[in-house]
mmCIF file of C-alpha atoms and ligand atoms in Angstrom:
data_model
loop_
_atom_site.group_PDB
_atom_site.id
_atom_site.type_symbol
_atom_site.label_atom_id
_atom_site.label_comp_id
_atom_site.label_asym_id
_atom_site.label_seq_id
_atom_site.Cartn_x
_atom_site.Cartn_y
_atom_site.Cartn_z
ATOM 1 C CA UNK A 11 139.671 76.592 -90.249
ATOM 2 C CA UNK A 12 137.046 75.742 -92.827
ATOM 3 C CA UNK A 13 133.519 76.856 -92.029
ATOM 4 C CA UNK A 14 130.871 74.218 -91.754
ATOM 5 C CA UNK A 15 127.771 76.147 -92.852
ATOM 6 C CA UNK A 16 124.589 75.687 -90.953
ATOM 7 C CA UNK A 17 121.359 75.921 -92.939
ATOM 8 C CA UNK A 18 119.522 79.131 -92.117
ATOM 9 C CA UNK A 19 116.327 77.354 -91.054
ATOM 10 C CA UNK A 20 118.287 75.627 -88.279
ATOM 11 C CA UNK A 21 119.760 78.812 -86.906
ATOM 12 C CA UNK A 22 118.322 80.680 -83.871
ATOM 13 C CA UNK A 23 116.579 83.949 -84.681
ATOM 14 C CA UNK A 24 119.201 85.758 -82.587
ATOM 15 C CA UNK A 25 122.607 84.244 -82.113
ATOM 16 C CA UNK A 26 123.767 86.009 -79.024
ATOM 17 C CA UNK A 27 124.276 83.672 -76.012
ATOM 18 C CA UNK A 28 126.800 85.582 -73.939
ATOM 19 C CA UNK A 29 126.797 85.343 -70.202
ATOM 20 C CA UNK A 30 127.704 89.019 -69.967
ATOM 21 C CA UNK A 31 127.635 91.236 -71.810
ATOM 22 C CA UNK A 32 124.501 89.572 -73.019
ATOM 23 C CA UNK A 33 121.893 89.957 -75.796
ATOM 24 C CA UNK A 34 120.324 93.404 -76.037
ATOM 25 C CA UNK A 35 116.901 93.296 -77.640
ATOM 26 C CA UNK A 36 116.576 95.438 -80.809
ATOM 27 C CA UNK A 37 113.812 97.508 -79.244
ATOM 28 C CA UNK A 38 116.183 98.708 -76.492
ATOM 29 C CA UNK A 39 118.735 99.803 -79.121
ATOM 30 C CA UNK A 40 115.905 101.521 -81.051
ATOM 31 C CA UNK A 41 115.050 103.533 -77.894
ATOM 32 C CA UNK A 42 118.588 104.725 -77.647
ATOM 33 C CA UNK A 43 118.341 105.880 -81.183
ATOM 34 C CA UNK A 44 114.929 107.567 -80.539
ATOM 35 C CA UNK A 45 116.279 109.462 -77.526
ATOM 36 C CA UNK A 46 119.578 110.247 -79.416
ATOM 37 C CA UNK A 47 118.559 113.766 -80.190
ATOM 38 C CA UNK A 48 116.980 114.655 -76.877
ATOM 39 C CA UNK A 49 118.105 112.854 -73.713
ATOM 40 C CA UNK A 50 121.506 111.656 -74.886
ATOM 41 C CA UNK A 51 124.097 114.318 -74.577
ATOM 42 C CA UNK A 52 122.295 116.277 -71.883
ATOM 43 C CA UNK A 53 123.111 117.032 -68.256
ATOM 44 C CA UNK A 54 122.699 114.228 -65.792
ATOM 45 C CA UNK A 55 121.824 116.858 -63.161
ATOM 46 C CA UNK A 56 118.681 117.903 -65.079
ATOM 47 C CA UNK A 57 115.185 116.402 -65.121
ATOM 48 C CA UNK A 58 115.307 114.212 -68.224
ATOM 49 C CA UNK A 59 118.270 112.062 -67.086
ATOM 50 C CA UNK A 60 117.235 112.140 -63.473
ATOM 51 C CA UNK A 61 113.807 110.933 -64.349
ATOM 52 C CA UNK A 62 115.466 108.136 -66.338
ATOM 53 C CA UNK A 63 117.464 107.140 -63.210
ATOM 54 C CA UNK A 64 114.127 107.360 -61.252
ATOM 55 C CA UNK A 65 112.460 105.042 -63.780
ATOM 56 C CA UNK A 66 115.326 102.560 -63.300
ATOM 57 C CA UNK A 67 115.143 102.682 -59.504
ATOM 58 C CA UNK A 68 111.358 102.225 -59.625
ATOM 59 C CA UNK A 69 111.599 99.436 -62.219
ATOM 60 C CA UNK A 70 114.033 97.570 -60.066
ATOM 61 C CA UNK A 71 111.896 98.023 -56.933
ATOM 62 C CA UNK A 72 108.890 96.598 -58.860
ATOM 63 C CA UNK A 73 110.778 93.699 -60.560
ATOM 64 C CA UNK A 74 112.548 92.485 -57.358
ATOM 65 C CA UNK A 75 109.540 93.228 -55.126
ATOM 66 C CA UNK A 76 111.777 95.277 -52.839
ATOM 67 C CA UNK A 77 110.603 95.092 -49.186
ATOM 68 C CA UNK A 78 109.505 98.221 -47.262
ATOM 69 C CA UNK A 79 112.374 100.234 -45.931
ATOM 70 C CA UNK A 80 114.889 98.852 -48.471
ATOM 71 C CA UNK A 81 116.310 101.317 -51.046
ATOM 72 C CA UNK A 82 117.675 100.951 -54.532
ATOM 73 C CA UNK A 83 121.064 102.669 -54.905
ATOM 74 C CA UNK A 84 123.490 102.921 -57.783
ATOM 75 C CA UNK A 85 126.865 104.149 -58.872
ATOM 76 C CA UNK A 86 129.433 103.964 -61.576
ATOM 77 C CA UNK A 87 132.084 101.206 -61.839
ATOM 78 C CA UNK A 88 130.198 97.960 -62.192
ATOM 79 C CA UNK A 89 130.021 95.035 -59.754
ATOM 80 C CA UNK A 90 133.798 94.819 -59.450
ATOM 81 C CA UNK A 91 133.890 98.373 -58.125
ATOM 82 C CA UNK A 92 131.136 97.463 -55.739
ATOM 83 C CA UNK A 93 133.344 94.728 -54.185
ATOM 84 C CA UNK A 94 135.906 97.416 -53.163
ATOM 85 C CA UNK A 95 133.155 99.790 -52.042
ATOM 86 C CA UNK A 96 131.792 96.968 -49.850
ATOM 87 C CA UNK A 97 135.228 96.280 -48.376
ATOM 88 C CA UNK A 98 135.423 99.923 -47.420
ATOM 89 C CA UNK A 99 131.871 100.647 -46.355
ATOM 90 C CA UNK A 100 130.149 97.485 -45.292
ATOM 91 C CA UNK A 101 132.670 95.340 -43.444
ATOM 92 C CA UNK A 102 133.290 96.495 -39.921
ATOM 93 C CA UNK A 103 136.038 94.030 -39.058
ATOM 94 C CA UNK A 104 135.771 90.683 -40.699
ATOM 95 C CA UNK A 105 133.982 89.210 -43.688
ATOM 96 C CA UNK A 106 133.142 85.631 -44.448
ATOM 97 C CA UNK A 107 132.820 84.608 -48.045
ATOM 98 C CA UNK A 108 131.435 81.482 -49.781
ATOM 99 C CA UNK A 109 133.745 81.320 -52.838
ATOM 100 C CA UNK A 110 132.965 78.734 -55.470
ATOM 101 C CA UNK A 111 134.256 80.329 -58.647
ATOM 102 C CA UNK A 112 136.193 83.271 -60.045
ATOM 103 C CA UNK A 113 133.741 85.923 -59.049
ATOM 104 C CA UNK A 114 133.226 84.862 -55.510
ATOM 105 C CA UNK A 115 136.979 84.431 -55.047
ATOM 106 C CA UNK A 116 137.760 87.901 -56.367
ATOM 107 C CA UNK A 117 135.465 89.584 -53.876
ATOM 108 C CA UNK A 118 136.960 87.461 -51.104
ATOM 109 C CA UNK A 119 140.416 88.586 -52.215
ATOM 110 C CA UNK A 120 139.270 92.241 -52.016
ATOM 111 C CA UNK A 121 138.220 92.081 -48.336
ATOM 112 C CA UNK A 122 141.025 89.668 -47.452
ATOM 113 C CA UNK A 123 143.634 92.128 -48.785
ATOM 114 C CA UNK A 124 142.254 95.194 -47.084
ATOM 115 C CA UNK A 125 144.837 96.319 -44.511
ATOM 116 C CA UNK A 126 142.137 97.788 -42.199
ATOM 117 C CA UNK A 127 140.175 94.461 -41.933
ATOM 118 C CA UNK A 128 140.957 91.133 -40.269
ATOM 119 C CA UNK A 129 141.843 88.336 -42.831
ATOM 120 C CA UNK A 130 138.681 87.059 -44.337
ATOM 121 C CA UNK A 131 137.098 83.655 -43.515
ATOM 122 C CA UNK A 132 136.899 82.035 -46.969
ATOM 123 C CA UNK A 133 134.720 78.883 -47.467
ATOM 124 C CA UNK A 134 135.713 77.504 -50.880
ATOM 125 C CA UNK A 135 134.415 74.745 -53.067
ATOM 126 C CA UNK A 136 135.857 73.296 -56.251
ATOM 127 C CA UNK A 137 134.534 74.522 -59.616
ATOM 128 C CA UNK A 138 131.119 73.137 -60.324
ATOM 129 C CA UNK A 139 130.221 72.701 -56.662
ATOM 130 C CA UNK A 140 128.526 75.032 -54.121
ATOM 131 C CA UNK A 141 130.053 76.461 -50.923
ATOM 132 C CA UNK A 142 127.839 78.081 -48.311
ATOM 133 C CA UNK A 143 128.470 80.531 -45.506
ATOM 134 C CA UNK A 144 127.996 79.407 -41.883
ATOM 135 C CA UNK A 145 127.728 81.363 -38.666
ATOM 136 C CA UNK A 146 131.170 82.188 -37.175
ATOM 137 C CA UNK A 147 132.493 84.298 -34.359
ATOM 138 C CA UNK A 148 133.578 87.890 -35.175
ATOM 139 C CA UNK A 149 132.098 87.908 -38.655
ATOM 140 C CA UNK A 150 130.040 91.047 -39.534
ATOM 141 C CA UNK A 151 129.463 90.477 -43.267
ATOM 142 C CA UNK A 152 128.485 87.156 -44.858
ATOM 143 C CA UNK A 153 129.068 87.345 -48.658
ATOM 144 C CA UNK A 154 128.235 84.927 -51.452
ATOM 145 C CA UNK A 155 127.251 84.909 -55.094
ATOM 146 C CA UNK A 156 123.668 84.114 -55.887
ATOM 147 C CA UNK A 157 124.892 82.824 -59.284
ATOM 148 C CA UNK A 158 128.544 81.976 -59.950
ATOM 149 C CA UNK A 159 128.865 83.084 -63.543
ATOM 150 C CA UNK A 160 132.173 81.400 -64.189
ATOM 151 C CA UNK A 161 130.838 77.862 -63.435
ATOM 152 C CA UNK A 162 127.049 78.089 -63.651
ATOM 153 C CA UNK A 163 126.369 77.211 -59.999
ATOM 154 C CA UNK A 164 123.379 78.833 -58.322
ATOM 155 C CA UNK A 165 123.149 79.275 -54.544
ATOM 156 C CA UNK A 166 120.023 79.368 -52.325
ATOM 157 C CA UNK A 167 119.555 82.909 -50.945
ATOM 158 C CA UNK A 168 119.103 83.016 -47.213
ATOM 159 C CA UNK A 169 120.278 85.111 -44.268
ATOM 160 C CA UNK A 170 123.220 83.821 -42.324
ATOM 161 C CA UNK A 171 122.394 84.238 -38.710
ATOM 162 C CA UNK A 172 125.585 85.196 -36.868
ATOM 163 C CA UNK A 173 125.081 83.521 -33.501
ATOM 164 C CA UNK A 174 122.049 81.417 -34.443
ATOM 165 C CA UNK A 175 119.803 83.067 -31.948
ATOM 166 C CA UNK A 176 117.475 84.224 -34.694
ATOM 167 C CA UNK A 177 118.072 87.963 -34.441
ATOM 168 C CA UNK A 178 120.525 88.100 -37.262
ATOM 169 C CA UNK A 179 123.318 89.076 -34.841
ATOM 170 C CA UNK A 180 123.757 92.422 -36.525
ATOM 171 C CA UNK A 181 125.802 90.701 -39.251
ATOM 172 C CA UNK A 182 124.907 91.655 -42.871
ATOM 173 C CA UNK A 183 124.151 89.185 -45.692
ATOM 174 C CA UNK A 184 125.620 90.576 -48.865
ATOM 175 C CA UNK A 185 124.699 88.761 -52.087
ATOM 176 C CA UNK A 186 126.387 89.142 -55.482
ATOM 177 C CA UNK A 187 123.455 88.770 -57.823
ATOM 178 C CA UNK A 188 125.204 90.336 -60.830
ATOM 179 C CA UNK A 189 124.194 87.606 -63.238
ATOM 180 C CA UNK A 190 120.829 86.591 -61.818
ATOM 181 C CA UNK A 191 118.960 89.553 -60.243
ATOM 182 C CA UNK A 192 115.692 89.631 -62.102
ATOM 183 C CA UNK A 193 115.739 86.063 -63.427
ATOM 184 C CA UNK A 194 115.121 83.978 -60.364
ATOM 185 C CA UNK A 195 112.532 84.457 -57.576
ATOM 186 C CA UNK A 196 114.185 85.755 -54.382
ATOM 187 C CA UNK A 197 113.001 86.954 -51.006
ATOM 188 C CA UNK A 198 115.057 90.066 -50.404
ATOM 189 C CA UNK A 199 114.191 90.167 -46.685
ATOM 190 C CA UNK A 200 116.758 87.364 -46.554
ATOM 191 C CA UNK A 201 119.467 89.804 -47.687
ATOM 192 C CA UNK A 202 120.885 93.110 -46.581
ATOM 193 C CA UNK A 203 122.579 93.927 -49.865
ATOM 194 C CA UNK A 204 121.627 92.374 -53.176
ATOM 195 C CA UNK A 205 123.824 93.923 -55.813
ATOM 196 C CA UNK A 206 124.196 93.534 -59.596
ATOM 197 C CA UNK A 207 125.160 95.152 -62.855
ATOM 198 C CA UNK A 208 123.016 95.854 -65.946
ATOM 199 C CA UNK A 209 124.803 93.838 -68.648
ATOM 200 C CA UNK A 210 123.578 90.407 -67.766
ATOM 201 C CA UNK A 211 119.949 89.684 -66.865
ATOM 202 C CA UNK A 212 119.009 93.300 -67.618
ATOM 203 C CA UNK A 213 120.384 93.253 -71.170
ATOM 204 C CA UNK A 214 122.067 96.652 -71.017
ATOM 205 C CA UNK A 215 125.706 97.773 -71.121
ATOM 206 C CA UNK A 216 128.234 97.487 -68.327
ATOM 207 C CA UNK A 217 129.721 100.188 -66.152
ATOM 208 C CA UNK A 218 127.112 100.607 -63.428
ATOM 209 C CA UNK A 219 126.467 98.836 -60.174
ATOM 210 C CA UNK A 220 123.004 98.665 -58.584
ATOM 211 C CA UNK A 221 122.171 97.445 -55.126
ATOM 212 C CA UNK A 222 119.083 96.887 -53.041
ATOM 213 C CA UNK A 223 120.045 97.718 -49.431
ATOM 214 C CA UNK A 224 118.224 97.020 -46.143
ATOM 215 C CA UNK A 225 117.803 99.474 -43.314
ATOM 216 C CA UNK A 226 120.504 97.539 -41.424
ATOM 217 C CA UNK A 227 122.861 98.005 -44.366
ATOM 218 C CA UNK A 228 122.078 101.717 -44.506
ATOM 219 C CA UNK A 229 123.000 102.010 -40.872
ATOM 220 C CA UNK A 230 126.200 100.045 -41.370
ATOM 221 C CA UNK A 231 127.227 102.327 -44.190
ATOM 222 C CA UNK A 232 126.709 105.404 -42.047
ATOM 223 C CA UNK A 233 128.628 103.838 -39.095
ATOM 224 C CA UNK A 234 131.600 102.533 -41.000
ATOM 225 C CA UNK A 235 132.131 105.449 -43.313
ATOM 226 C CA UNK A 236 132.102 107.787 -40.316
ATOM 227 C CA UNK A 237 134.988 105.966 -38.728
ATOM 228 C CA UNK A 238 137.421 105.289 -41.537
ATOM 229 C CA UNK A 239 138.897 107.047 -44.539
ATOM 230 C CA UNK A 240 137.149 105.979 -47.701
ATOM 231 C CA UNK A 241 137.993 107.043 -51.306
ATOM 232 C CA UNK A 242 135.232 109.226 -52.534
ATOM 233 C CA UNK A 243 134.513 107.057 -55.607
ATOM 234 C CA UNK A 244 134.033 103.975 -53.397
ATOM 235 C CA UNK A 245 132.078 105.648 -50.645
ATOM 236 C CA UNK A 246 128.597 104.337 -50.318
ATOM 237 C CA UNK A 247 127.421 107.124 -48.053
ATOM 238 C CA UNK A 248 127.390 109.776 -50.835
ATOM 239 C CA UNK A 249 126.095 107.069 -53.220
ATOM 240 C CA UNK A 250 123.021 106.670 -50.949
ATOM 241 C CA UNK A 251 122.508 110.404 -50.918
ATOM 242 C CA UNK A 252 122.962 110.763 -54.636
ATOM 243 C CA UNK A 253 120.661 107.801 -55.397
ATOM 244 C CA UNK A 254 117.878 109.375 -53.377
ATOM 245 C CA UNK A 255 118.127 112.357 -55.687
ATOM 246 C CA UNK A 256 118.255 110.090 -58.762
ATOM 247 C CA UNK A 257 121.799 110.943 -59.469
ATOM 248 C CA UNK A 258 125.227 109.349 -59.498
ATOM 249 C CA UNK A 259 128.422 110.753 -57.968
ATOM 250 C CA UNK A 260 129.908 111.220 -61.474
ATOM 251 C CA UNK A 261 128.641 111.131 -65.019
ATOM 252 C CA UNK A 262 126.804 107.921 -65.891
ATOM 253 C CA UNK A 263 126.550 106.404 -69.417
ATOM 254 C CA UNK A 264 123.040 107.657 -70.374
ATOM 255 C CA UNK A 265 122.644 105.034 -73.184
ATOM 256 C CA UNK A 266 123.153 102.300 -70.601
ATOM 257 C CA UNK A 267 120.306 103.794 -68.449
ATOM 258 C CA UNK A 268 117.976 104.011 -71.506
ATOM 259 C CA UNK A 269 118.524 100.348 -72.360
ATOM 260 C CA UNK A 270 118.141 99.317 -68.698
ATOM 261 C CA UNK A 271 114.941 101.245 -68.227
ATOM 262 C CA UNK A 272 113.519 99.676 -71.368
ATOM 263 C CA UNK A 273 114.414 96.206 -70.278
ATOM 264 C CA UNK A 274 112.892 96.735 -66.846
ATOM 265 C CA UNK A 275 109.662 97.941 -68.381
ATOM 266 C CA UNK A 276 109.649 94.936 -70.762
ATOM 267 C CA UNK A 277 110.051 92.505 -67.900
ATOM 268 C CA UNK A 278 107.542 94.229 -65.599
ATOM 269 C CA UNK A 279 104.895 94.472 -68.361
ATOM 270 C CA UNK A 280 105.120 90.752 -68.984
ATOM 271 C CA UNK A 281 104.712 89.720 -65.383
ATOM 272 C CA UNK A 282 107.939 90.726 -63.571
ATOM 273 C CA UNK A 283 110.063 88.270 -61.693
ATOM 274 C CA UNK A 284 107.685 85.323 -61.957
ATOM 275 C CA UNK A 285 107.505 85.638 -65.771
ATOM 276 C CA UNK A 286 111.309 86.207 -66.134
ATOM 277 C CA UNK A 287 112.045 83.303 -63.893
ATOM 278 C CA UNK A 288 109.831 80.922 -65.758
ATOM 279 C CA UNK A 289 111.309 82.001 -69.141
ATOM 280 C CA UNK A 290 114.909 81.407 -67.979
ATOM 281 C CA UNK A 291 113.907 78.126 -66.355
ATOM 282 C CA UNK A 292 112.321 76.966 -69.618
ATOM 283 C CA UNK A 293 115.551 77.666 -71.486
ATOM 284 C CA UNK A 294 117.551 75.855 -68.794
ATOM 285 C CA UNK A 295 115.226 72.803 -69.041
ATOM 286 C CA UNK A 296 115.866 72.656 -72.752
ATOM 287 C CA UNK A 297 119.593 72.976 -72.461
ATOM 288 C CA UNK A 298 120.230 70.577 -69.555
ATOM 289 C CA UNK A 299 117.630 68.118 -70.881
ATOM 290 C CA UNK A 300 119.319 68.029 -74.223
ATOM 291 C CA UNK A 301 122.786 67.628 -72.661
ATOM 292 C CA UNK A 302 121.581 64.653 -70.641
ATOM 293 C CA UNK A 303 120.196 62.915 -73.732
ATOM 294 C CA UNK A 304 123.483 63.089 -75.594
ATOM 295 C CA UNK A 305 126.222 60.536 -75.154
ATOM 296 C CA UNK A 306 128.867 63.130 -75.678
ATOM 297 C CA UNK A 307 127.533 65.929 -73.450
ATOM 298 C CA UNK A 308 126.600 66.397 -69.806
ATOM 299 C CA UNK A 309 125.770 69.256 -67.482
ATOM 300 C CA UNK A 310 128.988 70.356 -65.755
ATOM 301 C CA UNK A 311 127.253 70.978 -62.452
ATOM 302 C CA UNK A 312 126.558 67.494 -61.034
ATOM 303 C CA UNK A 313 123.860 68.414 -58.577
ATOM 304 C CA UNK A 314 120.679 69.358 -60.503
ATOM 305 C CA UNK A 315 119.627 71.626 -57.635
ATOM 306 C CA UNK A 316 122.794 73.742 -58.099
ATOM 307 C CA UNK A 317 122.532 74.178 -61.885
ATOM 308 C CA UNK A 318 122.004 77.771 -62.837
ATOM 309 C CA UNK A 319 118.828 78.738 -64.639
ATOM 310 C CA UNK A 320 120.684 81.586 -66.399
ATOM 311 C CA UNK A 321 124.209 80.480 -67.171
ATOM 312 C CA UNK A 322 124.236 76.887 -68.499
ATOM 313 C CA UNK A 323 127.554 75.031 -68.541
ATOM 314 C CA UNK A 324 127.738 71.789 -70.582
ATOM 315 C CA UNK A 325 130.850 69.618 -70.671
ATOM 316 C CA UNK A 326 131.622 67.777 -73.889
ATOM 317 C CA UNK A 327 133.313 64.369 -74.189
ATOM 318 C CA UNK A 328 136.998 64.265 -75.097
ATOM 319 C CA UNK A 329 135.994 63.008 -78.563
ATOM 320 C CA UNK A 330 134.373 66.407 -79.286
ATOM 321 C CA UNK A 331 136.408 69.609 -79.390
ATOM 322 C CA UNK A 332 134.255 72.196 -77.685
ATOM 323 C CA UNK A 333 136.526 75.044 -78.854
ATOM 324 C CA UNK A 334 135.998 73.886 -82.420
ATOM 325 C CA UNK A 335 132.247 73.768 -81.897
ATOM 326 C CA UNK A 336 132.151 77.275 -80.412
ATOM 327 C CA UNK A 337 134.314 78.567 -83.278
ATOM 328 C CA UNK A 338 132.057 77.011 -85.956
ATOM 329 C CA UNK A 339 129.044 78.465 -84.153
ATOM 330 C CA UNK A 340 130.726 81.824 -84.289
ATOM 331 C CA UNK A 341 131.360 81.483 -88.044
ATOM 332 C CA UNK A 342 127.651 80.933 -88.315
ATOM 333 C CA UNK A 343 126.708 84.067 -86.265
ATOM 334 C CA UNK A 344 126.068 82.179 -82.954
ATOM 335 C CA UNK A 345 128.406 83.798 -80.562
ATOM 336 C CA UNK A 346 129.855 83.698 -77.010
ATOM 337 C CA UNK A 347 129.279 80.012 -76.180
ATOM 338 C CA UNK A 348 132.882 79.677 -75.065
ATOM 339 C CA UNK A 349 133.379 78.658 -71.359
ATOM 340 C CA UNK A 350 134.782 81.059 -68.796
ATOM 341 C CA UNK A 351 138.353 81.513 -69.943
ATOM 342 C CA UNK A 352 140.133 80.543 -66.708
ATOM 343 C CA UNK A 353 138.015 77.395 -66.138
ATOM 344 C CA UNK A 354 139.910 75.643 -68.926
ATOM 345 C CA UNK A 355 137.272 72.954 -69.607
ATOM 346 C CA UNK A 356 136.091 71.234 -72.804
ATOM 347 C CA UNK A 357 132.806 73.082 -72.359
ATOM 348 C CA UNK A 358 130.045 75.259 -73.754
ATOM 349 C CA UNK A 359 128.573 78.015 -71.662
ATOM 350 C CA UNK A 360 125.219 79.459 -72.634
ATOM 351 C CA UNK A 361 123.656 82.693 -71.313
ATOM 352 C CA UNK A 362 119.893 82.068 -70.845
ATOM 353 C CA UNK A 363 118.737 85.465 -69.566
ATOM 354 C CA UNK A 364 115.118 86.434 -70.005
ATOM 355 C CA UNK A 365 115.922 88.429 -73.197
ATOM 356 C CA UNK A 366 116.884 85.129 -74.823
ATOM 357 C CA UNK A 367 113.987 83.177 -76.411
ATOM 358 C CA UNK A 368 113.862 79.578 -75.184
ATOM 359 C CA UNK A 369 113.149 78.540 -78.768
ATOM 360 C CA UNK A 370 116.559 80.050 -79.651
ATOM 361 C CA UNK A 371 118.192 77.810 -77.011
ATOM 362 C CA UNK A 372 116.447 74.840 -78.659
ATOM 363 C CA UNK A 373 117.775 75.945 -82.033
ATOM 364 C CA UNK A 374 121.249 76.317 -80.607
ATOM 365 C CA UNK A 375 121.223 72.759 -79.298
ATOM 366 C CA UNK A 376 120.125 71.531 -82.808
ATOM 367 C CA UNK A 377 122.960 73.488 -84.328
ATOM 368 C CA UNK A 378 125.459 71.849 -81.918
ATOM 369 C CA UNK A 379 124.080 68.475 -82.892
ATOM 370 C CA UNK A 380 124.549 69.293 -86.567
ATOM 371 C CA UNK A 381 128.123 70.486 -86.003
ATOM 372 C CA UNK A 382 129.167 67.587 -83.813
ATOM 373 C CA UNK A 383 128.022 65.157 -86.537
ATOM 374 C CA UNK A 384 129.841 67.039 -89.301
ATOM 375 C CA UNK A 385 133.074 67.595 -87.298
ATOM 376 C CA UNK A 386 133.381 63.925 -86.300
HETATM 377 C C1 PLP B 26 130.006 89.765 -64.321
HETATM 378 C C2 PLP B 26 130.092 89.597 -62.894
HETATM 379 C C3 PLP B 26 130.778 90.494 -62.050
HETATM 380 C C4 PLP B 26 131.507 91.649 -62.605
HETATM 381 O O1 PLP B 26 130.632 92.617 -63.104
HETATM 382 P P1 PLP B 26 131.241 93.983 -63.775
HETATM 383 O O2 PLP B 26 130.026 94.740 -63.932
HETATM 384 O O3 PLP B 26 131.888 93.598 -65.013
HETATM 385 O O4 PLP B 26 132.217 94.610 -62.815
HETATM 386 C C5 PLP B 26 130.724 90.152 -60.707
HETATM 387 N N1 PLP B 26 130.120 89.137 -60.165
HETATM 388 C C6 PLP B 26 129.471 88.317 -60.972
HETATM 389 C C7 PLP B 26 128.714 87.153 -60.299
HETATM 390 C C8 PLP B 26 129.433 88.481 -62.324
HETATM 391 O O5 PLP B 26 128.728 87.631 -63.107
#
């Protein structure tokens, strides 16, 4: 492939548009370097690392405006590990899942395959569309993604009321916010578990899961883990205990915590969730508006209300080879605009987390215009 060079003045200041892992701001990496001779390489059972974990927990509580009585817990293994922990420790008998993409489906597969649970009630929708949970007999966990990263579909966040009598029916609402927590306003009283990982909105590295849990979820964890065998690594009961002490069950990646704490401070200093949401929404307006103005592009998600403010998916016409466009962008230092691998569409996918400058999204669209003209 011959590179089509893009003039430097057209390029974004930072060319990282991944949907996860995502752009890490240089100041976060500088902080890792600054703490490289003190906190890095020291015990996670001692004050310096524990205070870092405390800073992360407080930063999340501030950013997400965590309601009274809710707690921020964390552990190793990322969001995927949390799915299995949830199957073991949150579901009493039966889960219902709204599955409208790879991530939602994978969590559904985890509870559906658990031999100690009833088969899951899975409400699916085709890629690019939204599926929602609905009250059903015998379901004690309702689970859905807030943002389906594989397709760029965003879901409203609201509690699913088991029997519709308004008391919540004791069922838990468990929301996978891995790729949107911290970038769209949310009322966490509508959820019992709102979980995520640091390598998307929060611009850090992978390997951790974090969750905001309600009093009802804490009760459920205690109840379920007392009555069934649970592998220690996936057991949320010790995770709650360790989190209260600003620790994790086993050794965390300290550099990940440093970058995470830095990003939380950065977001909170600028106006928290409102500021972060507006910034991602501005990027999304630029991207989707551009796609709608081009003959050869259109937003993949047909319903504007379901278009993600953080993961933009844009289909290109057959006459334009999206893979060639992404490859040329990559040659020019603009990376990770490829679509989710299993979706198999002629598409660009753009991470628009708050770390990304909306002006860089604008520059990206100009670079795509330039390439499409040259590649024709
Ligand atoms: C990335 C992602 C996951 C997986 O996160 P890991 O930290 O890699 O395990 C799960 N759910 C959603 C919605 C995601 O975007």
